[in-house]
């Protein structure tokens, strides 16, 4: 397997990163989203990790890959790619089975340490290319005579990267997204309605549920208003109707992708993260979280199927 530019930086010592000597080494067990957040003990760490995740378009599989590599294990390409095809808990189970000698929590903790060191060394470390510069792309062709003038090249970004733009748009700090005890600013402020620029039509405007039900701010970044409301309600009831740890881990696992381009004649938004038409949900995510969707004919399923069709894929692939 060819090493990525990030892999070349793994020679640094991951056990004593300069930014976080106090971060606890995890005990061997299965992985939860709250575990990942607990590995960052300072706001500085949280800002640095979020900055690197955004600039290099990283997600859960990249963190695990970096951690395993630093611990002396190379993740196979097929194992890495399979993260796109299944829920996070199933992918993690496969990783734990394939690499039985490596503890998944330790791998993720180590991956986070590597990311911190890479960001700290960004001024001295010149990467040949961004980690995911050659990410998923698709050409959209229109039925006009000049096919070359009407071909649009689109590139997708993973949830953990693209959603940071929504955080900035909503005034949510990056470090709060990486802190398990964070509270949504909308619930705290009780400001109705949320004010946006009059020239911006956005699907990110908070719903009434977001103002009235306590929740973590990562839920405010989901691009579909109905999904946000249903998820918050399902988490808020006693007992909860869904496992929030599971949902959060799936979002970290590239369940959603945002598509964008320099040109936008495709009728699916301007390639902006705050436009729900720019987003594609993985088929396994739609099936797993059906209770939070609007059904097979709803906006999420229809729009995701449209994007998959543009890539020549079945909506079920």
PDB file of C-alpha atoms in Angstrom:
ATOM      1  CA  UNK A   1       0.000   0.000   0.000  1.00  0.00           C
ATOM      2  CA  UNK A   2       1.409   3.388  -1.008  1.00  0.00           C
ATOM      3  CA  UNK A   3       2.010   5.698   1.932  1.00  0.00           C
ATOM      4  CA  UNK A   4       0.124   8.994   1.951  1.00  0.00           C
ATOM      5  CA  UNK A   5       1.877  12.308   2.645  1.00  0.00           C
ATOM      6  CA  UNK A   6       0.454  12.187   6.173  1.00  0.00           C
ATOM      7  CA  UNK A   7       1.882   8.730   6.797  1.00  0.00           C
ATOM      8  CA  UNK A   8       5.376  10.104   6.203  1.00  0.00           C
ATOM      9  CA  UNK A   9       5.054  12.224   9.329  1.00  0.00           C
ATOM     10  CA  UNK A  10       4.463   9.271  11.624  1.00  0.00           C
ATOM     11  CA  UNK A  11       8.073   9.025  12.639  1.00  0.00           C
ATOM     12  CA  UNK A  12       7.515  11.645  15.334  1.00  0.00           C
ATOM     13  CA  UNK A  13       6.957  10.515  18.902  1.00  0.00           C
ATOM     14  CA  UNK A  14       3.194  10.138  19.457  1.00  0.00           C
ATOM     15  CA  UNK A  15       3.384   9.439  23.171  1.00  0.00           C
ATOM     16  CA  UNK A  16       4.444  12.891  24.306  1.00  0.00           C
ATOM     17  CA  UNK A  17       2.848  15.522  22.036  1.00  0.00           C
ATOM     18  CA  UNK A  18       3.769  19.041  23.042  1.00  0.00           C
ATOM     19  CA  UNK A  19       0.157  20.268  23.114  1.00  0.00           C
ATOM     20  CA  UNK A  20      -1.309  17.596  25.374  1.00  0.00           C
ATOM     21  CA  UNK A  21       0.899  15.800  27.845  1.00  0.00           C
ATOM     22  CA  UNK A  22      -2.114  15.440  30.159  1.00  0.00           C
ATOM     23  CA  UNK A  23      -4.367  13.499  27.746  1.00  0.00           C
ATOM     24  CA  UNK A  24      -5.132  10.049  29.201  1.00  0.00           C
ATOM     25  CA  UNK A  25      -4.171   6.864  27.396  1.00  0.00           C
ATOM     26  CA  UNK A  26      -7.405   4.853  26.923  1.00  0.00           C
ATOM     27  CA  UNK A  27      -8.091   1.433  28.373  1.00  0.00           C
ATOM     28  CA  UNK A  28      -8.729  -1.446  25.930  1.00  0.00           C
ATOM     29  CA  UNK A  29     -12.438  -1.606  25.061  1.00  0.00           C
ATOM     30  CA  UNK A  30     -14.835  -0.925  22.201  1.00  0.00           C
ATOM     31  CA  UNK A  31     -15.017   2.574  20.732  1.00  0.00           C
ATOM     32  CA  UNK A  32     -17.634   5.241  21.399  1.00  0.00           C
ATOM     33  CA  UNK A  33     -17.908   8.795  20.109  1.00  0.00           C
ATOM     34  CA  UNK A  34     -17.587  10.108  23.669  1.00  0.00           C
ATOM     35  CA  UNK A  35     -14.279   8.268  23.992  1.00  0.00           C
ATOM     36  CA  UNK A  36     -12.887  10.163  21.009  1.00  0.00           C
ATOM     37  CA  UNK A  37     -13.929  13.522  22.453  1.00  0.00           C
ATOM     38  CA  UNK A  38     -12.448  12.635  25.845  1.00  0.00           C
ATOM     39  CA  UNK A  39      -8.997  12.198  24.300  1.00  0.00           C
ATOM     40  CA  UNK A  40      -8.768  15.991  23.905  1.00  0.00           C
ATOM     41  CA  UNK A  41      -8.348  17.705  27.261  1.00  0.00           C
ATOM     42  CA  UNK A  42      -7.729  21.341  26.315  1.00  0.00           C
ATOM     43  CA  UNK A  43      -9.435  23.881  24.055  1.00  0.00           C
ATOM     44  CA  UNK A  44      -6.131  24.324  22.227  1.00  0.00           C
ATOM     45  CA  UNK A  45      -6.089  20.620  21.371  1.00  0.00           C
ATOM     46  CA  UNK A  46      -9.674  20.762  20.178  1.00  0.00           C
ATOM     47  CA  UNK A  47      -9.013  23.749  17.921  1.00  0.00           C
ATOM     48  CA  UNK A  48      -5.887  22.176  16.444  1.00  0.00           C
ATOM     49  CA  UNK A  49      -7.571  18.833  15.728  1.00  0.00           C
ATOM     50  CA  UNK A  50     -10.608  20.494  14.148  1.00  0.00           C
ATOM     51  CA  UNK A  51      -8.331  22.684  12.024  1.00  0.00           C
ATOM     52  CA  UNK A  52      -6.434  19.666  10.676  1.00  0.00           C
ATOM     53  CA  UNK A  53      -9.623  17.631  10.146  1.00  0.00           C
ATOM     54  CA  UNK A  54     -11.057  20.500   8.120  1.00  0.00           C
ATOM     55  CA  UNK A  55      -7.973  21.282   6.043  1.00  0.00           C
ATOM     56  CA  UNK A  56      -7.080  17.660   5.280  1.00  0.00           C
ATOM     57  CA  UNK A  57     -10.679  16.364   5.046  1.00  0.00           C
ATOM     58  CA  UNK A  58     -10.190  13.613   7.610  1.00  0.00           C
ATOM     59  CA  UNK A  59     -12.793  11.374   9.179  1.00  0.00           C
ATOM     60  CA  UNK A  60     -12.902   8.375  11.517  1.00  0.00           C
ATOM     61  CA  UNK A  61     -11.224   5.929   9.143  1.00  0.00           C
ATOM     62  CA  UNK A  62      -8.310   8.336   8.648  1.00  0.00           C
ATOM     63  CA  UNK A  63      -7.832   8.735  12.395  1.00  0.00           C
ATOM     64  CA  UNK A  64      -7.810   4.946  12.840  1.00  0.00           C
ATOM     65  CA  UNK A  65      -5.456   4.506   9.879  1.00  0.00           C
ATOM     66  CA  UNK A  66      -2.980   7.053  11.241  1.00  0.00           C
ATOM     67  CA  UNK A  67      -3.116   5.493  14.688  1.00  0.00           C
ATOM     68  CA  UNK A  68      -2.571   1.956  13.431  1.00  0.00           C
ATOM     69  CA  UNK A  69       0.321   3.104  11.245  1.00  0.00           C
ATOM     70  CA  UNK A  70       1.981   4.818  14.180  1.00  0.00           C
ATOM     71  CA  UNK A  71       1.565   1.619  16.200  1.00  0.00           C
ATOM     72  CA  UNK A  72       3.248  -0.382  13.453  1.00  0.00           C
ATOM     73  CA  UNK A  73       0.243  -1.763  11.563  1.00  0.00           C
ATOM     74  CA  UNK A  74      -0.653  -0.829   7.985  1.00  0.00           C
ATOM     75  CA  UNK A  75      -4.355  -0.766   7.180  1.00  0.00           C
ATOM     76  CA  UNK A  76      -5.187  -2.528   3.924  1.00  0.00           C
ATOM     77  CA  UNK A  77      -6.744  -0.397   1.183  1.00  0.00           C
ATOM     78  CA  UNK A  78      -9.855  -2.620   1.048  1.00  0.00           C
ATOM     79  CA  UNK A  79     -10.313  -2.247   4.800  1.00  0.00           C
ATOM     80  CA  UNK A  80      -9.965   1.521   4.541  1.00  0.00           C
ATOM     81  CA  UNK A  81     -12.432   1.793   1.657  1.00  0.00           C
ATOM     82  CA  UNK A  82     -14.975  -0.499   3.318  1.00  0.00           C
ATOM     83  CA  UNK A  83     -15.672   2.208   5.925  1.00  0.00           C
ATOM     84  CA  UNK A  84     -17.838   3.930   3.297  1.00  0.00           C
ATOM     85  CA  UNK A  85     -20.082   0.899   2.932  1.00  0.00           C
ATOM     86  CA  UNK A  86     -21.273   0.170   6.457  1.00  0.00           C
ATOM     87  CA  UNK A  87     -22.177   1.710   9.818  1.00  0.00           C
ATOM     88  CA  UNK A  88     -19.286   2.751  12.031  1.00  0.00           C
ATOM     89  CA  UNK A  89     -19.886   0.055  14.655  1.00  0.00           C
ATOM     90  CA  UNK A  90     -19.703  -2.708  12.031  1.00  0.00           C
ATOM     91  CA  UNK A  91     -16.569  -1.242  10.462  1.00  0.00           C
ATOM     92  CA  UNK A  92     -14.909  -0.922  13.862  1.00  0.00           C
ATOM     93  CA  UNK A  93     -15.841  -4.516  14.647  1.00  0.00           C
ATOM     94  CA  UNK A  94     -14.158  -5.591  11.405  1.00  0.00           C
ATOM     95  CA  UNK A  95     -11.052  -3.569  12.283  1.00  0.00           C
ATOM     96  CA  UNK A  96     -10.887  -5.126  15.742  1.00  0.00           C
ATOM     97  CA  UNK A  97     -11.223  -8.587  14.200  1.00  0.00           C
ATOM     98  CA  UNK A  98      -8.658  -8.014  11.435  1.00  0.00           C
ATOM     99  CA  UNK A  99      -6.080  -6.330  13.627  1.00  0.00           C
ATOM    100  CA  UNK A 100      -6.706  -8.242  16.837  1.00  0.00           C
ATOM    101  CA  UNK A 101      -3.345  -7.289  18.324  1.00  0.00           C
ATOM    102  CA  UNK A 102      -4.207  -3.558  18.196  1.00  0.00           C
ATOM    103  CA  UNK A 103      -6.678  -2.001  20.601  1.00  0.00           C
ATOM    104  CA  UNK A 104      -9.109   0.263  18.718  1.00  0.00           C
ATOM    105  CA  UNK A 105      -9.243   2.905  21.439  1.00  0.00           C
ATOM    106  CA  UNK A 106      -5.475   3.101  21.616  1.00  0.00           C
ATOM    107  CA  UNK A 107      -5.337   3.348  17.813  1.00  0.00           C
ATOM    108  CA  UNK A 108      -7.774   6.276  17.793  1.00  0.00           C
ATOM    109  CA  UNK A 109      -6.026   7.983  20.714  1.00  0.00           C
ATOM    110  CA  UNK A 110      -2.706   7.616  18.896  1.00  0.00           C
ATOM    111  CA  UNK A 111      -4.250   8.893  15.657  1.00  0.00           C
ATOM    112  CA  UNK A 112      -5.433  12.016  17.467  1.00  0.00           C
ATOM    113  CA  UNK A 113      -1.927  12.522  18.881  1.00  0.00           C
ATOM    114  CA  UNK A 114      -0.496  12.259  15.359  1.00  0.00           C
ATOM    115  CA  UNK A 115      -2.977  14.842  14.053  1.00  0.00           C
ATOM    116  CA  UNK A 116      -2.053  17.216  16.891  1.00  0.00           C
ATOM    117  CA  UNK A 117       1.627  16.907  16.123  1.00  0.00           C
ATOM    118  CA  UNK A 118       1.074  17.353  12.403  1.00  0.00           C
ATOM    119  CA  UNK A 119      -0.845  20.573  13.001  1.00  0.00           C
ATOM    120  CA  UNK A 120       1.788  21.795  15.460  1.00  0.00           C
ATOM    121  CA  UNK A 121       4.467  21.151  12.822  1.00  0.00           C
ATOM    122  CA  UNK A 122       2.465  22.581   9.915  1.00  0.00           C
ATOM    123  CA  UNK A 123       4.783  25.557   9.640  1.00  0.00           C
ATOM    124  CA  UNK A 124       7.829  23.286   9.293  1.00  0.00           C
ATOM    125  CA  UNK A 125       6.321  20.276   7.505  1.00  0.00           C
ATOM    126  CA  UNK A 126       5.567  20.782   3.810  1.00  0.00           C
ATOM    127  CA  UNK A 127       3.233  18.117   2.509  1.00  0.00           C
ATOM    128  CA  UNK A 128       3.538  17.174  -1.151  1.00  0.00           C
ATOM    129  CA  UNK A 129      -0.259  17.036  -1.557  1.00  0.00           C
ATOM    130  CA  UNK A 130      -3.263  17.240   0.775  1.00  0.00           C
ATOM    131  CA  UNK A 131      -4.310  13.885   2.218  1.00  0.00           C
ATOM    132  CA  UNK A 132      -7.534  13.650   0.214  1.00  0.00           C
ATOM    133  CA  UNK A 133      -6.781  15.973  -2.685  1.00  0.00           C
ATOM    134  CA  UNK A 134      -7.701  13.208  -5.105  1.00  0.00           C
ATOM    135  CA  UNK A 135     -11.001  12.614  -3.362  1.00  0.00           C
ATOM    136  CA  UNK A 136     -14.264  11.427  -4.961  1.00  0.00           C
ATOM    137  CA  UNK A 137     -15.208  13.385  -8.062  1.00  0.00           C
ATOM    138  CA  UNK A 138     -17.988  13.156 -10.626  1.00  0.00           C
ATOM    139  CA  UNK A 139     -18.646  14.874 -13.955  1.00  0.00           C
ATOM    140  CA  UNK A 140     -22.202  16.007 -14.689  1.00  0.00           C
ATOM    141  CA  UNK A 141     -23.001  16.168 -18.416  1.00  0.00           C
ATOM    142  CA  UNK A 142     -25.933  18.004 -19.943  1.00  0.00           C
ATOM    143  CA  UNK A 143     -27.797  17.168 -23.157  1.00  0.00           C
ATOM    144  CA  UNK A 144     -26.448  20.094 -25.125  1.00  0.00           C
ATOM    145  CA  UNK A 145     -24.395  20.063 -28.307  1.00  0.00           C
ATOM    146  CA  UNK A 146     -21.253  21.449 -26.680  1.00  0.00           C
ATOM    147  CA  UNK A 147     -20.613  18.625 -24.224  1.00  0.00           C
ATOM    148  CA  UNK A 148     -17.242  20.043 -23.130  1.00  0.00           C
ATOM    149  CA  UNK A 149     -18.672  23.425 -22.184  1.00  0.00           C
ATOM    150  CA  UNK A 150     -21.459  21.761 -20.220  1.00  0.00           C
ATOM    151  CA  UNK A 151     -19.514  19.262 -18.176  1.00  0.00           C
ATOM    152  CA  UNK A 152     -19.284  20.164 -14.497  1.00  0.00           C
ATOM    153  CA  UNK A 153     -16.626  18.620 -12.323  1.00  0.00           C
ATOM    154  CA  UNK A 154     -17.766  18.145  -8.740  1.00  0.00           C
ATOM    155  CA  UNK A 155     -15.770  17.174  -5.682  1.00  0.00           C
ATOM    156  CA  UNK A 156     -17.182  15.852  -2.431  1.00  0.00           C
ATOM    157  CA  UNK A 157     -16.080  16.590   1.117  1.00  0.00           C
ATOM    158  CA  UNK A 158     -16.723  14.393   4.166  1.00  0.00           C
ATOM    159  CA  UNK A 159     -19.086  15.372   6.954  1.00  0.00           C
ATOM    160  CA  UNK A 160     -16.400  16.206   9.510  1.00  0.00           C
ATOM    161  CA  UNK A 161     -14.798  18.702   7.132  1.00  0.00           C
ATOM    162  CA  UNK A 162     -17.768  20.261   5.321  1.00  0.00           C
ATOM    163  CA  UNK A 163     -19.841  20.702   8.480  1.00  0.00           C
ATOM    164  CA  UNK A 164     -17.225  23.072   9.902  1.00  0.00           C
ATOM    165  CA  UNK A 165     -18.458  25.676   7.419  1.00  0.00           C
ATOM    166  CA  UNK A 166     -21.914  25.297   8.922  1.00  0.00           C
ATOM    167  CA  UNK A 167     -20.424  25.764  12.396  1.00  0.00           C
ATOM    168  CA  UNK A 168     -18.871  29.057  11.333  1.00  0.00           C
ATOM    169  CA  UNK A 169     -22.095  30.098   9.628  1.00  0.00           C
ATOM    170  CA  UNK A 170     -24.045  29.448  12.847  1.00  0.00           C
ATOM    171  CA  UNK A 171     -21.434  30.930  15.181  1.00  0.00           C
ATOM    172  CA  UNK A 172     -20.616  27.583  16.833  1.00  0.00           C
ATOM    173  CA  UNK A 173     -17.007  27.375  18.000  1.00  0.00           C
ATOM    174  CA  UNK A 174     -14.870  24.531  16.699  1.00  0.00           C
ATOM    175  CA  UNK A 175     -13.626  23.541  20.134  1.00  0.00           C
ATOM    176  CA  UNK A 176     -17.189  23.129  21.414  1.00  0.00           C
ATOM    177  CA  UNK A 177     -17.781  20.449  18.775  1.00  0.00           C
ATOM    178  CA  UNK A 178     -14.992  18.352  20.285  1.00  0.00           C
ATOM    179  CA  UNK A 179     -16.177  18.701  23.896  1.00  0.00           C
ATOM    180  CA  UNK A 180     -18.660  16.089  25.062  1.00  0.00           C
ATOM    181  CA  UNK A 181     -20.321  18.385  27.619  1.00  0.00           C
ATOM    182  CA  UNK A 182     -21.006  21.207  25.140  1.00  0.00           C
ATOM    183  CA  UNK A 183     -24.494  22.639  24.899  1.00  0.00           C
ATOM    184  CA  UNK A 184     -26.040  24.082  21.738  1.00  0.00           C
ATOM    185  CA  UNK A 185     -25.891  27.907  21.763  1.00  0.00           C
ATOM    186  CA  UNK A 186     -29.505  28.032  20.604  1.00  0.00           C
ATOM    187  CA  UNK A 187     -30.772  26.192  23.657  1.00  0.00           C
ATOM    188  CA  UNK A 188     -28.673  28.415  25.910  1.00  0.00           C
ATOM    189  CA  UNK A 189     -29.662  31.755  24.397  1.00  0.00           C
ATOM    190  CA  UNK A 190     -33.378  31.157  23.776  1.00  0.00           C
ATOM    191  CA  UNK A 191     -33.266  33.695  20.958  1.00  0.00           C
ATOM    192  CA  UNK A 192     -36.176  33.477  18.534  1.00  0.00           C
ATOM    193  CA  UNK A 193     -35.847  33.616  15.654  1.00  0.00           C
ATOM    194  CA  UNK A 194     -32.224  33.018  14.610  1.00  0.00           C
ATOM    195  CA  UNK A 195     -31.070  35.957  12.487  1.00  0.00           C
ATOM    196  CA  UNK A 196     -29.442  35.332   9.112  1.00  0.00           C
ATOM    197  CA  UNK A 197     -28.508  37.618   6.249  1.00  0.00           C
ATOM    198  CA  UNK A 198     -31.658  38.417   4.297  1.00  0.00           C
ATOM    199  CA  UNK A 199     -29.904  37.418   1.051  1.00  0.00           C
ATOM    200  CA  UNK A 200     -29.097  33.927   2.359  1.00  0.00           C
ATOM    201  CA  UNK A 201     -31.670  31.177   1.979  1.00  0.00           C
ATOM    202  CA  UNK A 202     -30.536  28.478   4.334  1.00  0.00           C
ATOM    203  CA  UNK A 203     -31.662  25.091   5.589  1.00  0.00           C
ATOM    204  CA  UNK A 204     -29.522  25.613   8.678  1.00  0.00           C
ATOM    205  CA  UNK A 205     -31.897  28.032  10.382  1.00  0.00           C
ATOM    206  CA  UNK A 206     -32.636  26.421  13.777  1.00  0.00           C
ATOM    207  CA  UNK A 207     -35.998  24.768  14.296  1.00  0.00           C
ATOM    208  CA  UNK A 208     -38.175  25.321  17.351  1.00  0.00           C
ATOM    209  CA  UNK A 209     -36.955  21.983  18.727  1.00  0.00           C
ATOM    210  CA  UNK A 210     -33.372  23.219  18.588  1.00  0.00           C
ATOM    211  CA  UNK A 211     -34.345  26.173  20.759  1.00  0.00           C
ATOM    212  CA  UNK A 212     -36.330  24.198  23.306  1.00  0.00           C
ATOM    213  CA  UNK A 213     -34.562  20.834  23.708  1.00  0.00           C
ATOM    214  CA  UNK A 214     -31.110  20.519  25.237  1.00  0.00           C
ATOM    215  CA  UNK A 215     -28.608  18.954  22.802  1.00  0.00           C
ATOM    216  CA  UNK A 216     -24.978  18.904  21.694  1.00  0.00           C
ATOM    217  CA  UNK A 217     -24.074  21.466  18.985  1.00  0.00           C
ATOM    218  CA  UNK A 218     -22.971  18.829  16.436  1.00  0.00           C
ATOM    219  CA  UNK A 219     -26.674  18.152  15.875  1.00  0.00           C
ATOM    220  CA  UNK A 220     -27.126  21.772  14.756  1.00  0.00           C
ATOM    221  CA  UNK A 221     -24.789  21.083  11.815  1.00  0.00           C
ATOM    222  CA  UNK A 222     -26.894  18.359  10.179  1.00  0.00           C
ATOM    223  CA  UNK A 223     -28.164  19.899   6.914  1.00  0.00           C
ATOM    224  CA  UNK A 224     -31.791  18.670   7.119  1.00  0.00           C
ATOM    225  CA  UNK A 225     -34.141  20.539   9.512  1.00  0.00           C
ATOM    226  CA  UNK A 226     -36.565  17.630   9.962  1.00  0.00           C
ATOM    227  CA  UNK A 227     -33.720  15.202  10.701  1.00  0.00           C
ATOM    228  CA  UNK A 228     -32.271  17.588  13.294  1.00  0.00           C
ATOM    229  CA  UNK A 229     -35.586  17.948  15.074  1.00  0.00           C
ATOM    230  CA  UNK A 230     -36.390  14.239  15.056  1.00  0.00           C
ATOM    231  CA  UNK A 231     -32.910  13.309  16.283  1.00  0.00           C
ATOM    232  CA  UNK A 232     -33.020  15.819  19.142  1.00  0.00           C
ATOM    233  CA  UNK A 233     -36.472  14.642  20.222  1.00  0.00           C
ATOM    234  CA  UNK A 234     -35.451  10.972  20.016  1.00  0.00           C
ATOM    235  CA  UNK A 235     -32.406  11.666  22.192  1.00  0.00           C
ATOM    236  CA  UNK A 236     -34.290  13.867  24.676  1.00  0.00           C
ATOM    237  CA  UNK A 237     -37.018  11.432  25.739  1.00  0.00           C
ATOM    238  CA  UNK A 238     -36.615   8.980  28.622  1.00  0.00           C
ATOM    239  CA  UNK A 239     -35.501   6.402  27.777  1.00  0.00           C
ATOM    240  CA  UNK A 240     -33.897   7.677  24.544  1.00  0.00           C
ATOM    241  CA  UNK A 241     -35.315   6.245  21.329  1.00  0.00           C
ATOM    242  CA  UNK A 242     -31.901   6.132  19.647  1.00  0.00           C
ATOM    243  CA  UNK A 243     -28.297   5.648  20.723  1.00  0.00           C
ATOM    244  CA  UNK A 244     -26.684   9.080  20.323  1.00  0.00           C
ATOM    245  CA  UNK A 245     -23.212   7.558  20.614  1.00  0.00           C
ATOM    246  CA  UNK A 246     -24.034   5.409  17.589  1.00  0.00           C
ATOM    247  CA  UNK A 247     -25.403   8.316  15.548  1.00  0.00           C
ATOM    248  CA  UNK A 248     -22.417  10.532  16.294  1.00  0.00           C
ATOM    249  CA  UNK A 249     -19.955   7.772  15.395  1.00  0.00           C
ATOM    250  CA  UNK A 250     -21.752   7.193  12.077  1.00  0.00           C
ATOM    251  CA  UNK A 251     -21.477  10.891  11.232  1.00  0.00           C
ATOM    252  CA  UNK A 252     -17.750  10.703  11.960  1.00  0.00           C
ATOM    253  CA  UNK A 253     -17.592   7.694   9.645  1.00  0.00           C
ATOM    254  CA  UNK A 254     -18.370   9.566   6.429  1.00  0.00           C
ATOM    255  CA  UNK A 255     -22.105   8.825   6.438  1.00  0.00           C
ATOM    256  CA  UNK A 256     -22.766  12.190   4.770  1.00  0.00           C
ATOM    257  CA  UNK A 257     -20.890  13.882   1.949  1.00  0.00           C
ATOM    258  CA  UNK A 258     -21.212  17.418   0.628  1.00  0.00           C
ATOM    259  CA  UNK A 259     -20.870  17.957  -3.121  1.00  0.00           C
ATOM    260  CA  UNK A 260     -19.771  21.237  -4.672  1.00  0.00           C
ATOM    261  CA  UNK A 261     -18.318  22.804  -7.807  1.00  0.00           C
ATOM    262  CA  UNK A 262     -17.302  26.100  -9.298  1.00  0.00           C
ATOM    263  CA  UNK A 263     -20.396  25.938 -11.513  1.00  0.00           C
ATOM    264  CA  UNK A 264     -23.883  24.969 -10.440  1.00  0.00           C
ATOM    265  CA  UNK A 265     -26.291  24.166 -13.278  1.00  0.00           C
ATOM    266  CA  UNK A 266     -27.230  20.801 -11.832  1.00  0.00           C
ATOM    267  CA  UNK A 267     -30.246  21.963  -9.831  1.00  0.00           C
ATOM    268  CA  UNK A 268     -28.909  20.637  -6.538  1.00  0.00           C
ATOM    269  CA  UNK A 269     -27.806  23.804  -4.775  1.00  0.00           C
ATOM    270  CA  UNK A 270     -24.675  25.898  -5.019  1.00  0.00           C
ATOM    271  CA  UNK A 271     -22.341  23.301  -3.561  1.00  0.00           C
ATOM    272  CA  UNK A 272     -22.667  24.952  -0.165  1.00  0.00           C
ATOM    273  CA  UNK A 273     -22.789  22.956   3.097  1.00  0.00           C
ATOM    274  CA  UNK A 274     -25.733  25.001   4.382  1.00  0.00           C
ATOM    275  CA  UNK A 275     -27.878  23.914   1.407  1.00  0.00           C
ATOM    276  CA  UNK A 276     -29.337  20.459   2.075  1.00  0.00           C
ATOM    277  CA  UNK A 277     -29.484  19.758  -1.664  1.00  0.00           C
ATOM    278  CA  UNK A 278     -25.681  19.646  -1.715  1.00  0.00           C
ATOM    279  CA  UNK A 279     -25.589  16.621   0.599  1.00  0.00           C
ATOM    280  CA  UNK A 280     -25.635  12.889  -0.045  1.00  0.00           C
ATOM    281  CA  UNK A 281     -26.387  10.339   2.673  1.00  0.00           C
ATOM    282  CA  UNK A 282     -24.955   6.831   2.314  1.00  0.00           C
ATOM    283  CA  UNK A 283     -27.587   4.121   1.642  1.00  0.00           C
ATOM    284  CA  UNK A 284     -26.657   2.291   4.847  1.00  0.00           C
ATOM    285  CA  UNK A 285     -27.173   5.521   6.817  1.00  0.00           C
ATOM    286  CA  UNK A 286     -30.622   6.078   5.294  1.00  0.00           C
ATOM    287  CA  UNK A 287     -31.628   2.492   6.099  1.00  0.00           C
ATOM    288  CA  UNK A 288     -30.208   2.496   9.619  1.00  0.00           C
ATOM    289  CA  UNK A 289     -31.718   5.829  10.673  1.00  0.00           C
ATOM    290  CA  UNK A 290     -35.005   5.491   8.791  1.00  0.00           C
ATOM    291  CA  UNK A 291     -36.985   6.652  11.831  1.00  0.00           C
ATOM    292  CA  UNK A 292     -35.307  10.070  11.533  1.00  0.00           C
ATOM    293  CA  UNK A 293     -35.966  10.366   7.794  1.00  0.00           C
ATOM    294  CA  UNK A 294     -39.028  11.483   5.855  1.00  0.00           C
ATOM    295  CA  UNK A 295     -39.447   8.119   4.142  1.00  0.00           C
ATOM    296  CA  UNK A 296     -38.254   6.801   0.780  1.00  0.00           C
ATOM    297  CA  UNK A 297     -39.868   9.719  -1.024  1.00  0.00           C
ATOM    298  CA  UNK A 298     -38.481  12.340   1.358  1.00  0.00           C
ATOM    299  CA  UNK A 299     -35.912  15.012   0.590  1.00  0.00           C
ATOM    300  CA  UNK A 300     -32.966  13.123   2.071  1.00  0.00           C
ATOM    301  CA  UNK A 301     -33.558   9.856   0.211  1.00  0.00           C
ATOM    302  CA  UNK A 302     -34.471  11.531  -3.084  1.00  0.00           C
ATOM    303  CA  UNK A 303     -31.535  13.910  -3.072  1.00  0.00           C
ATOM    304  CA  UNK A 304     -29.072  11.190  -2.096  1.00  0.00           C
ATOM    305  CA  UNK A 305     -30.395   8.961  -4.880  1.00  0.00           C
ATOM    306  CA  UNK A 306     -29.957  11.836  -7.332  1.00  0.00           C
ATOM    307  CA  UNK A 307     -26.274  12.240  -6.421  1.00  0.00           C
ATOM    308  CA  UNK A 308     -25.648   8.520  -6.666  1.00  0.00           C
ATOM    309  CA  UNK A 309     -27.332   8.442 -10.055  1.00  0.00           C
ATOM    310  CA  UNK A 310     -24.952  11.139 -11.302  1.00  0.00           C
ATOM    311  CA  UNK A 311     -22.070   8.824 -10.340  1.00  0.00           C
ATOM    312  CA  UNK A 312     -23.647   5.952 -12.281  1.00  0.00           C
ATOM    313  CA  UNK A 313     -24.572   4.115  -9.088  1.00  0.00           C
ATOM    314  CA  UNK A 314     -27.804   2.593  -7.904  1.00  0.00           C
ATOM    315  CA  UNK A 315     -29.471   4.318  -4.971  1.00  0.00           C
ATOM    316  CA  UNK A 316     -28.898   1.059  -3.073  1.00  0.00           C
ATOM    317  CA  UNK A 317     -25.190   0.622  -3.927  1.00  0.00           C
TER     318      UNK A 317
END
